[in-house]
CSV table of C-alpha atoms in Angstrom, one decimal:
chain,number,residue,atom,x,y,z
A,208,UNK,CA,0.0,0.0,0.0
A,209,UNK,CA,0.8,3.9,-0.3
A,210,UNK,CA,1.0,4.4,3.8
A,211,UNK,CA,1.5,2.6,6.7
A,212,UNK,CA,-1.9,0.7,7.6
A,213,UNK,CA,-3.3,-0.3,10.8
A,214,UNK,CA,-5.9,-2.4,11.8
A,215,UNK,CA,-8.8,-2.6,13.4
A,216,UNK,CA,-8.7,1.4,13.6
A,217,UNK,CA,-10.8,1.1,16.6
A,218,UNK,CA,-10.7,-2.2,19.2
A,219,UNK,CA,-12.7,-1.9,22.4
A,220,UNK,CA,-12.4,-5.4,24.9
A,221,UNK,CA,-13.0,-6.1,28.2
A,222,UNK,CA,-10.5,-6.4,30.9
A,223,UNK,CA,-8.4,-8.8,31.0
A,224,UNK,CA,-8.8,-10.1,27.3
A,225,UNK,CA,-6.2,-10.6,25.1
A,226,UNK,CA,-6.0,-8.3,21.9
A,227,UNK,CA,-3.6,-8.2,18.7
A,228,UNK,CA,-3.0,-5.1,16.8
A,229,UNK,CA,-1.6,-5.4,13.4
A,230,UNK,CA,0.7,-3.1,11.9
A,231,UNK,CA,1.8,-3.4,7.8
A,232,UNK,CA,4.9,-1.3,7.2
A,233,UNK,CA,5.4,0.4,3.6
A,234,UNK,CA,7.1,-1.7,1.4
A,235,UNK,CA,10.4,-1.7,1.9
A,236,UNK,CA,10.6,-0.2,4.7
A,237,UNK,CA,12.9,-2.5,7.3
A,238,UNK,CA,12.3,-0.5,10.7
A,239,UNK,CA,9.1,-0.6,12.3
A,240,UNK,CA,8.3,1.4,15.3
A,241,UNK,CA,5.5,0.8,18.2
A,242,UNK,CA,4.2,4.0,20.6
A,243,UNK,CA,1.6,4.5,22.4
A,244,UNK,CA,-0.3,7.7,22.6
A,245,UNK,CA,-2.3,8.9,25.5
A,246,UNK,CA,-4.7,12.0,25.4
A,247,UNK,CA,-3.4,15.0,25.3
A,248,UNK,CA,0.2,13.1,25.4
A,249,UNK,CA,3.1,13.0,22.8
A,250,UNK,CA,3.4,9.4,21.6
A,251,UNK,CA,5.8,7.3,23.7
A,252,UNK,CA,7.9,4.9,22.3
A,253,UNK,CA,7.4,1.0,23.0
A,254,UNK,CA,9.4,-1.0,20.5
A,255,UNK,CA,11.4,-1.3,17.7
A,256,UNK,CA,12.3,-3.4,14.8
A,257,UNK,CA,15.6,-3.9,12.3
A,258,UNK,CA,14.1,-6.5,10.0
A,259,UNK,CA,12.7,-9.2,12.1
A,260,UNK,CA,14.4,-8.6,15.3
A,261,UNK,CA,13.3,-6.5,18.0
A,262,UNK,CA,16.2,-3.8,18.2
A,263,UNK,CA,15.2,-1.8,21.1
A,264,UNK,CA,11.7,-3.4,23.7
A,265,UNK,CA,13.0,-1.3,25.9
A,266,UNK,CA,9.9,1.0,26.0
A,267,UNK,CA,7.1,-2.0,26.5
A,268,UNK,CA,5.9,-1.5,29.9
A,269,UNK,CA,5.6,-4.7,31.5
A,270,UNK,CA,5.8,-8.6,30.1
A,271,UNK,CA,1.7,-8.1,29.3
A,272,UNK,CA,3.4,-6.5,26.4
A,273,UNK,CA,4.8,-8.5,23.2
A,274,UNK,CA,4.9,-7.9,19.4
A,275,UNK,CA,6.3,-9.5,16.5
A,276,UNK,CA,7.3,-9.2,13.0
A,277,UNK,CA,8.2,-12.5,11.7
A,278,UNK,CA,8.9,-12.0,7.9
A,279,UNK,CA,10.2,-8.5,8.7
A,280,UNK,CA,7.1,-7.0,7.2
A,281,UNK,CA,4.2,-6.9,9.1
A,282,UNK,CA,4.1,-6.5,12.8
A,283,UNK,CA,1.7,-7.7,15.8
A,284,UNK,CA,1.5,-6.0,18.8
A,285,UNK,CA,0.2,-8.2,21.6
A,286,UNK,CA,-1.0,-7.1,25.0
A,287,UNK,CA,-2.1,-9.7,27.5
A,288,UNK,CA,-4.8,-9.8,30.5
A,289,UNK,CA,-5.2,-6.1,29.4
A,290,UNK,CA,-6.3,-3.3,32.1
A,291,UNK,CA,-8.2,-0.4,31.8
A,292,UNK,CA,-4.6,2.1,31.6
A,293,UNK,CA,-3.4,-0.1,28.5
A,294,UNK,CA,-6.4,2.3,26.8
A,295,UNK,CA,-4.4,4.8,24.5
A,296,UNK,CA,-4.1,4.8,21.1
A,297,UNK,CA,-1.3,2.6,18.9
A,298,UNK,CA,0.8,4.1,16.6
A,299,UNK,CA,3.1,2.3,14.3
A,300,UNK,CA,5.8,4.1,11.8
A,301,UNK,CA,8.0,2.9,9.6
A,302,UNK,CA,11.2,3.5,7.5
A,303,UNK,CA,13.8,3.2,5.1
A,304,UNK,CA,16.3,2.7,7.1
A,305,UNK,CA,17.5,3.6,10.7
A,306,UNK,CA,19.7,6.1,9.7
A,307,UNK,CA,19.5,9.3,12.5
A,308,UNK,CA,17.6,11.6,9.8
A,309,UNK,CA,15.3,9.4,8.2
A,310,UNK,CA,12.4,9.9,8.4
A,311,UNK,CA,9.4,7.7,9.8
A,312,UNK,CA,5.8,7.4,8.3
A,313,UNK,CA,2.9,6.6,11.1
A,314,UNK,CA,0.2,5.1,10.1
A,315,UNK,CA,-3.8,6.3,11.5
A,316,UNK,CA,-3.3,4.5,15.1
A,317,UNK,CA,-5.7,1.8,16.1
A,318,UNK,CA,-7.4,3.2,19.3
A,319,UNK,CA,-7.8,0.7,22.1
A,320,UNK,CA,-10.3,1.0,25.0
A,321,UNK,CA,-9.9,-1.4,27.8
A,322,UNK,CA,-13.6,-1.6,29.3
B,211,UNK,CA,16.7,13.6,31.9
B,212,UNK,CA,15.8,13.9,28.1
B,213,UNK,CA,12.9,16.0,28.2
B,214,UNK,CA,11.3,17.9,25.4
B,215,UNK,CA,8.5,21.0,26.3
B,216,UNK,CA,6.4,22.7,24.3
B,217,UNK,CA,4.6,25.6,24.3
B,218,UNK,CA,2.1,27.3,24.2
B,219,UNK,CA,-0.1,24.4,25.2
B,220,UNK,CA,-3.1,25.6,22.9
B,221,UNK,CA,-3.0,28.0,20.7
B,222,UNK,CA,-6.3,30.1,19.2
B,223,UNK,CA,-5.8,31.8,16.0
B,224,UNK,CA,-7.6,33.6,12.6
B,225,UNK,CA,-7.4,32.4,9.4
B,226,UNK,CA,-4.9,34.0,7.5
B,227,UNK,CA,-3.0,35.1,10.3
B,228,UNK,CA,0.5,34.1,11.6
B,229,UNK,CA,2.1,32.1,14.7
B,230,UNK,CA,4.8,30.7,15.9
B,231,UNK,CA,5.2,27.6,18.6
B,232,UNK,CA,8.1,26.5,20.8
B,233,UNK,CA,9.9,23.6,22.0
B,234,UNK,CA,12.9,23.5,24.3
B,235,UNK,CA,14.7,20.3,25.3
B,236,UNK,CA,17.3,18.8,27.2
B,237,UNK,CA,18.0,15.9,24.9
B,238,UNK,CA,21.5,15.1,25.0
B,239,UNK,CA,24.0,13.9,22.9
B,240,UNK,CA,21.8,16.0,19.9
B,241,UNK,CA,20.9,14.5,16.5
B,242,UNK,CA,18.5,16.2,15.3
B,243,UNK,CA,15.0,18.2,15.8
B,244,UNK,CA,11.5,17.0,13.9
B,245,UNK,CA,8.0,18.8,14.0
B,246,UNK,CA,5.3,16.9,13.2
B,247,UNK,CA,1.7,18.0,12.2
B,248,UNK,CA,-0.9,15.3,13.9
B,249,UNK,CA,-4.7,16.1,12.9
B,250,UNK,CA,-7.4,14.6,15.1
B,251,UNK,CA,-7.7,10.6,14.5
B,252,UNK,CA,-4.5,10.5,12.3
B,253,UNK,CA,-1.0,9.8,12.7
B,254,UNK,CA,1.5,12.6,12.9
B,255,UNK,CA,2.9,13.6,9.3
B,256,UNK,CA,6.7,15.0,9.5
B,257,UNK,CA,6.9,18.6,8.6
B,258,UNK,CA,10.9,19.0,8.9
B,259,UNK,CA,14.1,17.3,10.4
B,260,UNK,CA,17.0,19.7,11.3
B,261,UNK,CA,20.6,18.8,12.4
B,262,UNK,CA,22.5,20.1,14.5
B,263,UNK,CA,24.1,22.2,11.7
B,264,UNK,CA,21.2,23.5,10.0
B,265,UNK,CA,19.2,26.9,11.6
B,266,UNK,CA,16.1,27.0,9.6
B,267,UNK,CA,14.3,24.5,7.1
B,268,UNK,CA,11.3,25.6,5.0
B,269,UNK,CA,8.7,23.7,3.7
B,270,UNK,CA,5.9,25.8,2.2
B,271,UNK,CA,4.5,28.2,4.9
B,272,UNK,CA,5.7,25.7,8.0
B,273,UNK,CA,9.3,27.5,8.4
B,274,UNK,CA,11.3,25.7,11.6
B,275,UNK,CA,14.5,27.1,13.3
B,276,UNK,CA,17.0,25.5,15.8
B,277,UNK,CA,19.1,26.9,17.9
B,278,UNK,CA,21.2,23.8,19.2
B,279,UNK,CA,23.1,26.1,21.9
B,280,UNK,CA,20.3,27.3,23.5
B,281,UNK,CA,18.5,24.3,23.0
B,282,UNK,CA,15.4,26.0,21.0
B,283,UNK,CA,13.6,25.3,18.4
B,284,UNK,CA,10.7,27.2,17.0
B,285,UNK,CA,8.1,26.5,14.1
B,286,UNK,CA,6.5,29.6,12.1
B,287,UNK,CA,3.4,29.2,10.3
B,288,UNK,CA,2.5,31.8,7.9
B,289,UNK,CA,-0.9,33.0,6.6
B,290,UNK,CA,-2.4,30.1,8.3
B,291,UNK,CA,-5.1,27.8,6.9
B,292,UNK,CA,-8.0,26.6,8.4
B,293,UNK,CA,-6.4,23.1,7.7
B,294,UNK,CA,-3.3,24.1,10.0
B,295,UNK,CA,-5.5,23.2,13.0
B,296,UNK,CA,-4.1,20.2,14.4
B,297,UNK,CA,-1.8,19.5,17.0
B,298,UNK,CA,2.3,20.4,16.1
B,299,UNK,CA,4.6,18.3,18.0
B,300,UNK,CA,8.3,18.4,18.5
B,301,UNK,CA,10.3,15.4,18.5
B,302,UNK,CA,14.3,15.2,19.6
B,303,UNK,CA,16.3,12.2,18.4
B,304,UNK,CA,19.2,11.6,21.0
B,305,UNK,CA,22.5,11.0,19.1
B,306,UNK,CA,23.7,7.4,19.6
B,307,UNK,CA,20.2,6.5,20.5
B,308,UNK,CA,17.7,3.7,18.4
B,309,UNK,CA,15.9,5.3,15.9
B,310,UNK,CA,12.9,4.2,17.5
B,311,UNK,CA,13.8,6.1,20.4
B,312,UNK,CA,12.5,9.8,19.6
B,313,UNK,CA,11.6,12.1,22.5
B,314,UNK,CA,8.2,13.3,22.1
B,315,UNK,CA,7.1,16.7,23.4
B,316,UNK,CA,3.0,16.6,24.3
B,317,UNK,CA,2.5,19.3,21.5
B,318,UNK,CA,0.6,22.5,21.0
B,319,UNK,CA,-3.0,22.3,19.5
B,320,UNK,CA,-3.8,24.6,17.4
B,321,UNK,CA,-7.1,25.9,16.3
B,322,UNK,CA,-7.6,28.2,12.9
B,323,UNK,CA,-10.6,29.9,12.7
B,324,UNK,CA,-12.5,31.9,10.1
């Protein structure tokens, strides 16, 4: 696709449910970034990915927290037993390469709402 | 502690008119400065990236400075567009860092109107 797409857009589940969010990169692209915006908040960063390896988790906030990217393309985000403060919305960016200037594309978020 | 602020916090103007928003930070070892543009329900689109060599980048009437000894950055927007309104948000990479690890300020939300 033209963008970075992520789906669902919207996910609302009740606590303690497992959820997936899926991230697809623009083609090409070999680093794929994770944050997590809350209202009013700049995004914060959660993880990041060099191909299929997680280069940096060091943002995930606790072990509920996982994601993937198997083929270095697409990416899962996984959150387990979720709680009501994992409600935010997920960002994922991607790009070219890791050099310090490029730059990242973020695709629309998926907003989560732990109920 | 890396820390990038923003202000002002919101920001109320009239079409057609100009601004100009801050950020300072604290980032440290410096790579370079980002604004992004973030309308409601979307993901933020970049505007510019400046190194630490570079005092102003243009692009179209979003024109950013940097001033890496004082730690400053500011972004201009000229004759501004009821579009503009969205929320502007500063981003510090720390030299050395992960790529994925950009510094977020909160941003300033801006509202255009006729």
């Amino acid at each position: 696709g033209a963008g970075v797409s992520q789906t669902p857009s919207n996910k609302v589940t009740e606590k303690g449910k497992y959820v997936e969010l899926r991230c697809d990169p623009i083609s090409g692209h070999t680093a794929l970034y994770w944050y997590r915006q809350s209202l009013g908040q700049g995004p914060e960063f959660l993880i990041y990915f060099q191909g299929t390896g997680a280069a940096d988790d060091s943002g995930l906030p606790n072990d509920r927290f996982f994601a993937v990217r198997p083929e270095g393309s697409v990416s899962t985000l996984k959150i387990q037993r979720t709680e009501r403060g994992d409600s935010a919305v997920y960002l994922c960016a991607s790009s070219l390469d890791t050099g310090a200037v490029t730059e990242a594309f973020f695709g629309q978020g998926t907003r989560l709402t732990v109920v | 502690k890396n820390q990038v602020e923003q202000s002002p916090q919101s920001l109320i103007i009239l079409e057609g008119k100009n601004c100009t928003l801050q950020c300072n930070y604290t980032v440290s070892p410096f790579s370079n400065l980002r604004w992004y543009k973030q309308d409601t329900g979307r993901g933020p689109v970049s505007l510019t990236i400046m190194t630490f060599s570079e005092n102003t980048k243009s692009n179209g009437r979003y024109t950013a400075t940097l001033d890496a000894d004082t730690k400053q950055s500011s972004l201009h927007i000229t004759a501004s567009q009821l579009s503009d309104s969205a929320s502007y948000i500063c981003v510090v990479s720390k030299m050395g860092g992960s790529q994925g690890n950009l510094i977020f300020g909160k941003g300033t939300k801006l509202s255009v109107k006729p």
